[in-house]
Coordinates of C-alpha atoms in Angstrom, one line a residue:
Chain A
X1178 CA -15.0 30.0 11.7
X1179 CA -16.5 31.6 9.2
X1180 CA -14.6 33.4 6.3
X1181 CA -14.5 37.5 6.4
X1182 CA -14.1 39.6 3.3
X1183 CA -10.8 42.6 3.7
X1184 CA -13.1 45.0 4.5
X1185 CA -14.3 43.0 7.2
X1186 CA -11.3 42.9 9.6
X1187 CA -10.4 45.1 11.9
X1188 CA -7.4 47.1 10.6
X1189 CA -4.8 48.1 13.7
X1190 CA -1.4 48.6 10.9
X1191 CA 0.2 49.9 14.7
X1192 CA -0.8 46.6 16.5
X1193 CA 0.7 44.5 13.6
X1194 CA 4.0 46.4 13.9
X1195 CA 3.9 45.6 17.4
X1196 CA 3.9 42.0 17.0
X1197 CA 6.2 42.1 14.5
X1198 CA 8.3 43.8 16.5
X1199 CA 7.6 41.1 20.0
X1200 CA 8.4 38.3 17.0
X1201 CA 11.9 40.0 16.2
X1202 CA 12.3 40.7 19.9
X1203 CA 11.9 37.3 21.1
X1204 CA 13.9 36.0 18.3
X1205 CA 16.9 38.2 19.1
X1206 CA 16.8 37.0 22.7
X1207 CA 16.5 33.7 22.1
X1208 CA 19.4 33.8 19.4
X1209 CA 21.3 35.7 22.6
X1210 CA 20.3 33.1 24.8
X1211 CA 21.2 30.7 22.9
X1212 CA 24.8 32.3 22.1
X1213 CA 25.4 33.4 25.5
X1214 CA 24.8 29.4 26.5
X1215 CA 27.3 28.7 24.1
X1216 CA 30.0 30.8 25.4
X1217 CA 29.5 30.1 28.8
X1218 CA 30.3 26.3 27.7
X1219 CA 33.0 27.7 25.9
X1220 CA 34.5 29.7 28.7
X1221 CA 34.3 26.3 31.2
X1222 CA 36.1 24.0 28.4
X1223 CA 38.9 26.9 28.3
X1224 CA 39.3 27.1 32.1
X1225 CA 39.3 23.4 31.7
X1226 CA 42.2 23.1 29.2
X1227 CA 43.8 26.3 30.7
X1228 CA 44.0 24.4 34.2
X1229 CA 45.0 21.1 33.2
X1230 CA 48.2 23.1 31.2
X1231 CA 49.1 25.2 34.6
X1232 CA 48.8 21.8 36.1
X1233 CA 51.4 20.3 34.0
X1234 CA 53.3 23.3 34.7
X1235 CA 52.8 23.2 38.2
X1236 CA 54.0 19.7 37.5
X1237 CA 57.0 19.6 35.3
X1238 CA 58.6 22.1 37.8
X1239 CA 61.0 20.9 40.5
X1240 CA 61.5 21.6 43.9
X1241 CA 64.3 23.6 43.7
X1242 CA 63.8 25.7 41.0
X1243 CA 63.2 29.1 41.5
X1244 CA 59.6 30.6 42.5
X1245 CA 58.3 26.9 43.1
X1246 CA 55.8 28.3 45.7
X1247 CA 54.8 31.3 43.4
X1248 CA 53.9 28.9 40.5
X1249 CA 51.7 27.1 43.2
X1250 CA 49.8 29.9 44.6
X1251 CA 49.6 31.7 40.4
X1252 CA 48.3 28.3 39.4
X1253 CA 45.6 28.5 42.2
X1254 CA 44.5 32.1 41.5
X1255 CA 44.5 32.1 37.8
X1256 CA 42.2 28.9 38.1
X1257 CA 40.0 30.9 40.9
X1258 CA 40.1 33.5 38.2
X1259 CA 37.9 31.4 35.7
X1260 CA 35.5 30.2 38.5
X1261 CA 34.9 33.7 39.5
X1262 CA 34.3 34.8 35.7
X1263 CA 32.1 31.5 35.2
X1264 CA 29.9 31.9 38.1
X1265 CA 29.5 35.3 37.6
X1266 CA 28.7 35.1 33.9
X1267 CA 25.8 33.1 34.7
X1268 CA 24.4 35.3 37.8
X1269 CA 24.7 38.4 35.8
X1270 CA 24.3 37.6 32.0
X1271 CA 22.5 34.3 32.2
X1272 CA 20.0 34.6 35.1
X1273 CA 18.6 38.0 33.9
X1274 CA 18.7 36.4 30.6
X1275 CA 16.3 33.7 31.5
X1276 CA 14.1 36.1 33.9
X1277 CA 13.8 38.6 30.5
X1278 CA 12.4 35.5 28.3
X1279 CA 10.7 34.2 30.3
X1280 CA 8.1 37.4 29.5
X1281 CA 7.3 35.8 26.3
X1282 CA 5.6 33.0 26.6
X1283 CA 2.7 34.6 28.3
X1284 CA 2.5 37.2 26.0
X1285 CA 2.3 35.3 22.8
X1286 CA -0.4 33.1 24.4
X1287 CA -2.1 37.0 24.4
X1288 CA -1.1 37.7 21.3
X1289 CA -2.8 34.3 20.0
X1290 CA -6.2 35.0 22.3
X1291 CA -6.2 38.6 21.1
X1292 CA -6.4 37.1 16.7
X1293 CA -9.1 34.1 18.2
X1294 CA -11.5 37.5 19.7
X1295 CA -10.3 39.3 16.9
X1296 CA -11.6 36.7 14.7
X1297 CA -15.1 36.0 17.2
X1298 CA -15.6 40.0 17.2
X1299 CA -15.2 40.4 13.4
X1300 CA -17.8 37.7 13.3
X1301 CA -20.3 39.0 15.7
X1302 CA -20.2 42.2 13.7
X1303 CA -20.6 40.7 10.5
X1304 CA -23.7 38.7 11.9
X1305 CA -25.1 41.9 13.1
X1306 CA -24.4 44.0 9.9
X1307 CA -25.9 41.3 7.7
X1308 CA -28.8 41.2 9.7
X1309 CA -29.1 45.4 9.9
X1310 CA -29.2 45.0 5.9
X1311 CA -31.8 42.3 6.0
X1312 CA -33.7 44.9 7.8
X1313 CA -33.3 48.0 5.3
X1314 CA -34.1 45.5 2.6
X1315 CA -37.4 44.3 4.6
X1316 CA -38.3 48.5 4.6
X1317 CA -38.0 48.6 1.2
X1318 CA -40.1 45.4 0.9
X1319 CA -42.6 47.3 2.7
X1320 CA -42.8 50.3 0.9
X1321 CA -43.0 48.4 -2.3
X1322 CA -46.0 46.8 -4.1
X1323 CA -46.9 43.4 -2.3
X1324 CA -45.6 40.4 -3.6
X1325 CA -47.5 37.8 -5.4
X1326 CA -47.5 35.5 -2.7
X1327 CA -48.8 38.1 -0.1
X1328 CA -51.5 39.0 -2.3
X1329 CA -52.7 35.3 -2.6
X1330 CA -53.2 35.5 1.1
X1331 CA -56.3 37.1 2.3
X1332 CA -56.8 40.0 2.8
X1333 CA -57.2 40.1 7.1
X1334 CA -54.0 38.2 7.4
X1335 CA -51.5 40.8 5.3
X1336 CA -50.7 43.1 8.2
X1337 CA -50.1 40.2 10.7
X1338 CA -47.7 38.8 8.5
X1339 CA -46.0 41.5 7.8
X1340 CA -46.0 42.8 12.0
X1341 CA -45.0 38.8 12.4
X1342 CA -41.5 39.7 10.1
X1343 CA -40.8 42.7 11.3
X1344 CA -41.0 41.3 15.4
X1345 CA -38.8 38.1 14.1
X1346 CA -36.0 40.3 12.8
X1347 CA -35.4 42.9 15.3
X1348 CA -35.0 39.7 18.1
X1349 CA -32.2 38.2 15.8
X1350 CA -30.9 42.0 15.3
X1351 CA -31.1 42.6 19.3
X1352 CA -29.7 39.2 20.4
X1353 CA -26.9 39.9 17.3
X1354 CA -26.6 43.5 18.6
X1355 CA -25.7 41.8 22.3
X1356 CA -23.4 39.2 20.8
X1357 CA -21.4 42.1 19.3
X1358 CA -21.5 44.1 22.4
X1359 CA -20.1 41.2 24.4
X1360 CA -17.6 40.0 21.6
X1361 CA -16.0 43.8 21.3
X1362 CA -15.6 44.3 25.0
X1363 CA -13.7 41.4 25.4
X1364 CA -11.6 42.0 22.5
X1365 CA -10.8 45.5 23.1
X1366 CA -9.7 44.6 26.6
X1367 CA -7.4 41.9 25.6
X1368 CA -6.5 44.3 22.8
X1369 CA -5.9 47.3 25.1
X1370 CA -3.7 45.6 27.6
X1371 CA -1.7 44.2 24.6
X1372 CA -0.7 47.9 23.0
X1373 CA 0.3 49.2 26.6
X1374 CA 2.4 46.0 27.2
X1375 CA 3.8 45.4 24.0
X1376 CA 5.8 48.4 23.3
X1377 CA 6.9 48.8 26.6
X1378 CA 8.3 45.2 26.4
X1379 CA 9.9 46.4 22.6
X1380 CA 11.0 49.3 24.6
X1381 CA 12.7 47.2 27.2
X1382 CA 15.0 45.3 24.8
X1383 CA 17.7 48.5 25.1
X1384 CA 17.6 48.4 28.8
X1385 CA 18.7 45.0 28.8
X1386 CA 20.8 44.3 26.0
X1387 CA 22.7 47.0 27.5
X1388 CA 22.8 46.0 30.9
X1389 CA 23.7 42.3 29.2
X1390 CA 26.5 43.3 27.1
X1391 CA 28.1 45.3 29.7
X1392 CA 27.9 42.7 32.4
X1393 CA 29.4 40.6 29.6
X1394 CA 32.1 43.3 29.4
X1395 CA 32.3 44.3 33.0
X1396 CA 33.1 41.0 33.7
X1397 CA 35.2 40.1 30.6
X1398 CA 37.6 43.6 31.2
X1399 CA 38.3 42.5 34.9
X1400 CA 39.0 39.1 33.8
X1401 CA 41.3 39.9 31.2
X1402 CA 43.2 42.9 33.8
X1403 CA 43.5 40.0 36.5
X1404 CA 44.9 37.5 34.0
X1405 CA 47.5 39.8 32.6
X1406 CA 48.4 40.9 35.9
X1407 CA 48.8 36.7 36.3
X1408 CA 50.5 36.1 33.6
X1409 CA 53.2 38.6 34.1
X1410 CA 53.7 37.6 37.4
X1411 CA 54.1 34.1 35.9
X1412 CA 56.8 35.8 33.4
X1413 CA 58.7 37.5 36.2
X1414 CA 59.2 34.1 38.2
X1415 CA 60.2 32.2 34.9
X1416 CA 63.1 35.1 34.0
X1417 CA 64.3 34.9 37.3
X1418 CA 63.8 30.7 37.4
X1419 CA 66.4 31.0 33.8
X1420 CA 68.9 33.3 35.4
X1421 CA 69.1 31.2 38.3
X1422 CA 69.7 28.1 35.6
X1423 CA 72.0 29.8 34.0
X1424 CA 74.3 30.8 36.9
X1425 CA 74.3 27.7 37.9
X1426 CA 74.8 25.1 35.4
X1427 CA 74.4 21.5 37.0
X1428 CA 77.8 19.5 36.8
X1429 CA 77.5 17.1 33.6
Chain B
X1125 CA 71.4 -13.9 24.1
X1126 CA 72.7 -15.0 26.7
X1127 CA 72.0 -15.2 30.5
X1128 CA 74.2 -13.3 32.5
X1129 CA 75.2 -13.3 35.7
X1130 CA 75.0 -10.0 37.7
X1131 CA 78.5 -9.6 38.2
X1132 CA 78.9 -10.0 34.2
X1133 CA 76.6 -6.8 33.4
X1134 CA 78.6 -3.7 32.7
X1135 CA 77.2 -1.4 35.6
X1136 CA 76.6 2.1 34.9
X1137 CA 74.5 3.8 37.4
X1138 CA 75.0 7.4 36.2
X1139 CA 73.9 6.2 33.0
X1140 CA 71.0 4.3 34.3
X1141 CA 69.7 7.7 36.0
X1142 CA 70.5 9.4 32.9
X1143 CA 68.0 7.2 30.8
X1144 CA 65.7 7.7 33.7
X1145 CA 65.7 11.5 33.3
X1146 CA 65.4 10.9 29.5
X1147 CA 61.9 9.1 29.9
X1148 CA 61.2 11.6 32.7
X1149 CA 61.9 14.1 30.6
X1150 CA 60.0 12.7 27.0
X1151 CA 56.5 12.0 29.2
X1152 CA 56.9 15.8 30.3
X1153 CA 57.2 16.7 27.3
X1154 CA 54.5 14.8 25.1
X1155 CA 52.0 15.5 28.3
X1156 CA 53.1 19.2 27.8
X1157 CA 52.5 19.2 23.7
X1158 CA 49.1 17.1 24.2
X1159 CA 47.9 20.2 27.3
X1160 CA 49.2 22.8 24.9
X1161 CA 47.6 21.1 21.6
X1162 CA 44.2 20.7 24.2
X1163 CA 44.5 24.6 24.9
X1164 CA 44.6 25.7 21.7
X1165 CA 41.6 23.8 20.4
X1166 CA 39.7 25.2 23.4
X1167 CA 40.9 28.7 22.3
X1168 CA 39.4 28.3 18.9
X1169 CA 36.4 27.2 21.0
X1170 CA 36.1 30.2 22.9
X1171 CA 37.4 32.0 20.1
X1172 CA 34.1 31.0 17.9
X1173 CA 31.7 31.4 20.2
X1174 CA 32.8 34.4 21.8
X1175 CA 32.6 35.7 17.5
X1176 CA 29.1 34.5 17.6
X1177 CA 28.1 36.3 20.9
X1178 CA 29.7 39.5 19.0
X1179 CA 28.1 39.2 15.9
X1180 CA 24.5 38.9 18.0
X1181 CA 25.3 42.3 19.7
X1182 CA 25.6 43.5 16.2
X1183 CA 22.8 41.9 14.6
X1184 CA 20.5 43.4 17.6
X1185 CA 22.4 47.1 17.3
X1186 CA 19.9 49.4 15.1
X1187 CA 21.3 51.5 13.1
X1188 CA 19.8 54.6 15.0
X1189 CA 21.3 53.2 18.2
X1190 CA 24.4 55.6 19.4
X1191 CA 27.8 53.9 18.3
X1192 CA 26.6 51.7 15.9
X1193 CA 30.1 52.0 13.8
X1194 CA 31.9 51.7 17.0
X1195 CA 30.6 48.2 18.0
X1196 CA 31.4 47.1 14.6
X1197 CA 35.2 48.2 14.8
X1198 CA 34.7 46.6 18.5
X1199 CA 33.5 43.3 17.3
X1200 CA 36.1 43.6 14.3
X1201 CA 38.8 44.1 16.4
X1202 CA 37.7 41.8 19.2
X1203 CA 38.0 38.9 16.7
X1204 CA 41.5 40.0 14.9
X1205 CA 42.5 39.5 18.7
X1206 CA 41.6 36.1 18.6
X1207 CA 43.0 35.2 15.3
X1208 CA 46.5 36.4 16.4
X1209 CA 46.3 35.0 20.1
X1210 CA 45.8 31.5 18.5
X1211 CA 47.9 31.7 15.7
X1212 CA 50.9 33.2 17.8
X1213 CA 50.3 30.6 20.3
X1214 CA 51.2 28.1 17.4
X1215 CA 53.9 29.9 16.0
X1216 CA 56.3 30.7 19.3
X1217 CA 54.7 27.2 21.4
X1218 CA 53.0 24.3 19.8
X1219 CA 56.2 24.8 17.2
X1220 CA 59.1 25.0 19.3
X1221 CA 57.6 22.0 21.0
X1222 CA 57.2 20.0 18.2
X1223 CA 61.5 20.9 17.5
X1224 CA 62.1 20.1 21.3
X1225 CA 60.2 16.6 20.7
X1226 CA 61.7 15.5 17.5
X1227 CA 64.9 14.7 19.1
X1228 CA 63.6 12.5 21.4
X1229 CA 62.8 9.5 19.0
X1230 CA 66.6 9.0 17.4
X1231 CA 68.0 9.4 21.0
X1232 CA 65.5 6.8 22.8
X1233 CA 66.5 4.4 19.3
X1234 CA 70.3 5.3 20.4
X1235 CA 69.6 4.0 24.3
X1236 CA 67.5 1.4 22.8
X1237 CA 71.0 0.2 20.6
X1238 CA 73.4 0.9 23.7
X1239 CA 71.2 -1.6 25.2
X1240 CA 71.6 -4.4 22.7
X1241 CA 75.1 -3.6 21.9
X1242 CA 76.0 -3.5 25.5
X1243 CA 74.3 -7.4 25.4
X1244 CA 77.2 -8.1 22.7
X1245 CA 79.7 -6.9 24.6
X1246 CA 78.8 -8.8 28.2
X1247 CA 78.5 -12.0 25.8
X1248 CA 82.0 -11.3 24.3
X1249 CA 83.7 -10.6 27.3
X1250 CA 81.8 -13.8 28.8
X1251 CA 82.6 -16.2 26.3
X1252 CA 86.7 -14.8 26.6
X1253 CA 87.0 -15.0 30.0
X1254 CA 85.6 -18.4 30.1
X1255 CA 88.1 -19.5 27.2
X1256 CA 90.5 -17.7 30.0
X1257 CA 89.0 -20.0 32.6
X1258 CA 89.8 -23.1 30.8
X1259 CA 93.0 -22.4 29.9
X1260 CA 94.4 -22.1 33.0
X1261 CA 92.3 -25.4 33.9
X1262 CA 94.6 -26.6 30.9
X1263 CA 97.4 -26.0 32.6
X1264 CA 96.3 -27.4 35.6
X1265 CA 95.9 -30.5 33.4
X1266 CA 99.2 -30.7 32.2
X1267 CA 100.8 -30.0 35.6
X1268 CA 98.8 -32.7 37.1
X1269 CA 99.2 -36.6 36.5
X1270 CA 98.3 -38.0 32.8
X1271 CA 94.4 -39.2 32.6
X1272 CA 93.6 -42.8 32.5
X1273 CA 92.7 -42.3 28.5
X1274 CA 96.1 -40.4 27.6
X1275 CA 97.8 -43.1 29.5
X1276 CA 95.6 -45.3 27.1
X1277 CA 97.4 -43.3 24.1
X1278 CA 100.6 -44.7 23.0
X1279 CA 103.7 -43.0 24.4
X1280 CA 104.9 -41.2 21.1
X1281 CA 101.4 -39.6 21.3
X1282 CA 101.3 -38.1 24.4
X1283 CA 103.0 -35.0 23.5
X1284 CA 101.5 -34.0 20.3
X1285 CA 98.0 -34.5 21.8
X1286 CA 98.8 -31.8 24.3
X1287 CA 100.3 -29.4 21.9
X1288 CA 97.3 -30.1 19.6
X1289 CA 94.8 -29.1 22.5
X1290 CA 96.7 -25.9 23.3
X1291 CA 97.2 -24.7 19.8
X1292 CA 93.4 -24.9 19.6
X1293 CA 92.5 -23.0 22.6
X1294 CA 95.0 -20.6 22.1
X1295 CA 93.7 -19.7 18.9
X1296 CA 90.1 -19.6 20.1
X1297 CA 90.9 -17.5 22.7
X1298 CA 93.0 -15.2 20.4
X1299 CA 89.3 -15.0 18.2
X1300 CA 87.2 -14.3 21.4
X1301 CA 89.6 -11.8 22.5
X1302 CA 89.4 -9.9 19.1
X1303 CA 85.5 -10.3 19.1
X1304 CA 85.6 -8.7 22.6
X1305 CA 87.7 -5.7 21.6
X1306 CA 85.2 -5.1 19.0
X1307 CA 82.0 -5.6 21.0
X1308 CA 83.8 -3.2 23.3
X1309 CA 84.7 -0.5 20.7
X1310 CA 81.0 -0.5 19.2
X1311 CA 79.5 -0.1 22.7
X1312 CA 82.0 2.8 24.0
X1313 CA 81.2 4.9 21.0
X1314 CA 77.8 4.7 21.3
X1315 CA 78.0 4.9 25.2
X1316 CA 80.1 7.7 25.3
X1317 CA 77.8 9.5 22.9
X1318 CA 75.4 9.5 25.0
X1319 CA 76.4 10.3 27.9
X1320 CA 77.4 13.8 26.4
X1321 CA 74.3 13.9 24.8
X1322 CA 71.6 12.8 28.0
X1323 CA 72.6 15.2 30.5
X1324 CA 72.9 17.6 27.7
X1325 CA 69.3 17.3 26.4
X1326 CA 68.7 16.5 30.4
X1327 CA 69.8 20.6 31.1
X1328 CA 68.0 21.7 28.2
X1329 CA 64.6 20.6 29.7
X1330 CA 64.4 24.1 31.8
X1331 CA 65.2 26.7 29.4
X1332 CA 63.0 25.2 27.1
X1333 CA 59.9 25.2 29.4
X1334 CA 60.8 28.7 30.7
X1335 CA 60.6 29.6 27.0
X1336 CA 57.3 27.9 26.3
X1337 CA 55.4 29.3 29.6
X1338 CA 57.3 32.5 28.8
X1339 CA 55.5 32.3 25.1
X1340 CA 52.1 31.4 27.1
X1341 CA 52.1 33.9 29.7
X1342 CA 53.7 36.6 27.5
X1343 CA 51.0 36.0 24.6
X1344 CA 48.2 36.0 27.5
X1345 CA 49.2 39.1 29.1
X1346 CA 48.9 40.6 25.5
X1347 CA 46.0 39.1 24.8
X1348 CA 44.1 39.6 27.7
X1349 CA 45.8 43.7 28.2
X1350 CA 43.6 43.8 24.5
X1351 CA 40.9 42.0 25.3
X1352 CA 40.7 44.2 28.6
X1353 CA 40.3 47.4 26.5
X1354 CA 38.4 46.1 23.9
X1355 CA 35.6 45.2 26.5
X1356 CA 36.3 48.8 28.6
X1357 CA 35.4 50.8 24.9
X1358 CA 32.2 48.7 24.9
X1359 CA 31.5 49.2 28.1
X1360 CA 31.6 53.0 27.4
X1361 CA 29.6 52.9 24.0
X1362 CA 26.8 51.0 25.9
X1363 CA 26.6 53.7 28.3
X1364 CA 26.0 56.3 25.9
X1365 CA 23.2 54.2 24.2
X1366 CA 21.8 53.9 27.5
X1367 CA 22.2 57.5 28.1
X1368 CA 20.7 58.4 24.8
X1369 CA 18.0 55.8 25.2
X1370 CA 16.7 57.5 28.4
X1371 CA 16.6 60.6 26.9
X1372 CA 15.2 60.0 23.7
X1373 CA 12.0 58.0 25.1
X1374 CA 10.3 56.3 22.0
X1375 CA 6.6 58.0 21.5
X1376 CA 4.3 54.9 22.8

């Protein structure tokens, strides 16, 4: 590839933000991907250690205690409780999650195609514009005194020489002209589609980081009501398992 | 020590179901501390990642966003919850199990004492009332006709022979009886001790884990009554945003 002075490039400052802003995009997803993965492992080694304690519970208390039956059926629910908040987690949060990412990858393969006919565009012009400024300098050429070497030739062949030049460099100029032609459509369309998709997808993020977080909180507020309607229930059977202990003290 | 016979060994059934309940009891209670201990570190799991998914939502909030402050008092207070969920947890469970458990290593010493003291005792009383035994074989003896070696003994011996022979059990019997009263003294005080203090410690089994689980459920139904309203005031912020972001269209 051939090396392109500043001028050179094609300057699009909006198209730069937009990639900047797909970079910062996809790096926020995968950073919430990544976090939201996290929890949910979190959330299953809780419901783990939470179950195996309301086991021991379920264990430790005797027949004829008080509320034995409750415990039972509080112990089942609270532990349905944490599969229900699991499993739903990961359709809502973690599913949509995946489906949103999985966006990017194409994209940035776009992103990358659009710099390489970025690059073969800037090229194709700069072939074309070197060779329109071969041509002004060859008018000038004309218009000037003949060069030594043109005057050593004879006389008849000065005019085919220079018609020979002239033919020569508007074929490189017309197949350069072409090249740029062909090298600029195929850039622009790549480019085109790229600045309508691009900040639509940056405008997405809200949509969904909303509708994320509040599935995350949807889900968490209902799981925390259920479980503190649970756990009182749990507290009611215990005050009323220690009255009935206390009223009736076992004979030491 | 000592083989006994069966009919030797002090039999104490109550107490045998008492030291049952004891070991009953002590596995409860370390399989309860180790389930509670579990719990917690899985809180502080949950705790941390669930801090990480917050601090995302933050990162990814722009300033410009409706409720920017408010998700940062959110996430703020979201975590304070956690702090105090797991620290109260320590302070009113893991604690006051780790009181309830340090009385269990003197007492199981205590039963582990009785046991060899109760050894002593069987062996005392063993050793007197075979002294017992022989002396009333003695006075079979004497009752019945002279052996063929104290009719070998001259005449004036006879008599002093015999009172030799019971002067000497008679005095090892008095020793073994005094031994025995001692065994007996050492084991009663410790035996009685205990079985004051088993059925005790045996009773205080349920108020204690009514107080634990009432710790549990109580801190839970706290922490997840928060928790709840935390994630509703989110909930509500992201609506607005949503609301705002709708109507506020970004110019493409």
């Amino acid at each position: 590839m051939q090396k392109l002075g500043k001028a050179d490039e094609t300057k699009d400052e909006m198209f730069e933000e937009s990639v900047q802003n797909f970079n910062k995009q996809l790096m926020e997803g995968t950073k919430l991907q990544k976090d939201l993965r996290a929890y949910l492992t979190a959330v299953k080694g809780m419901h783990e250690s939470y179950k195996k304690l309301s086991e021991c519970l379920e264990e430790i208390y005797e027949p004829e205690w008080y509320g034995k039956e409750d415990v039972t059926t509080i112990v089942e629910n609270t532990d349905l409780l944490w599969i229900d908040f699991h499993q739903k987690l990961v359709d809502h949060a973690l599913i949509s999650m995946d489906t949103y990412l999985g966006q990017f990858p194409d994209i940035k393969a776009r992103i990358a195609k659009r710099g390489r006919k970025l690059v073969d565009y800037d090229s194709a012009r700069h072939h074309f514009e070197s060779l329109q400024h071969a041509k002004k300098k060859d008018e000038v050429k004309i218009a000037k005194p003949v060069s030594l070497l043109e005057k050593a030739a004879p006389q008849w062949a000065q005019g085919k020489l220079q018609a020979h030049l002239v033919a020569q460099t508007n074929l490189l100029r017309n197949q350069a002209e072409e090249d740029l032609g062909r090298a600029q459509k195929v850039f622009e369309e790549i480019n085109m589609d790229l600045q309508e998709e691009l900040p639509s997808l940056w405008n997405s993020r809200v949509g969904f980081y909303v509708n994320t977080f509040q599935s995350v909180a949807g889900l968490e507020e209902n799981f925390h009501k259920e479980m503190g309607k649970m756990n009182q229930d749990l507290n009611n059977v215990l005050t009323k398992l220690d009255e009935q202990h206390k009223s009736n003290p076992p004979s030491l």
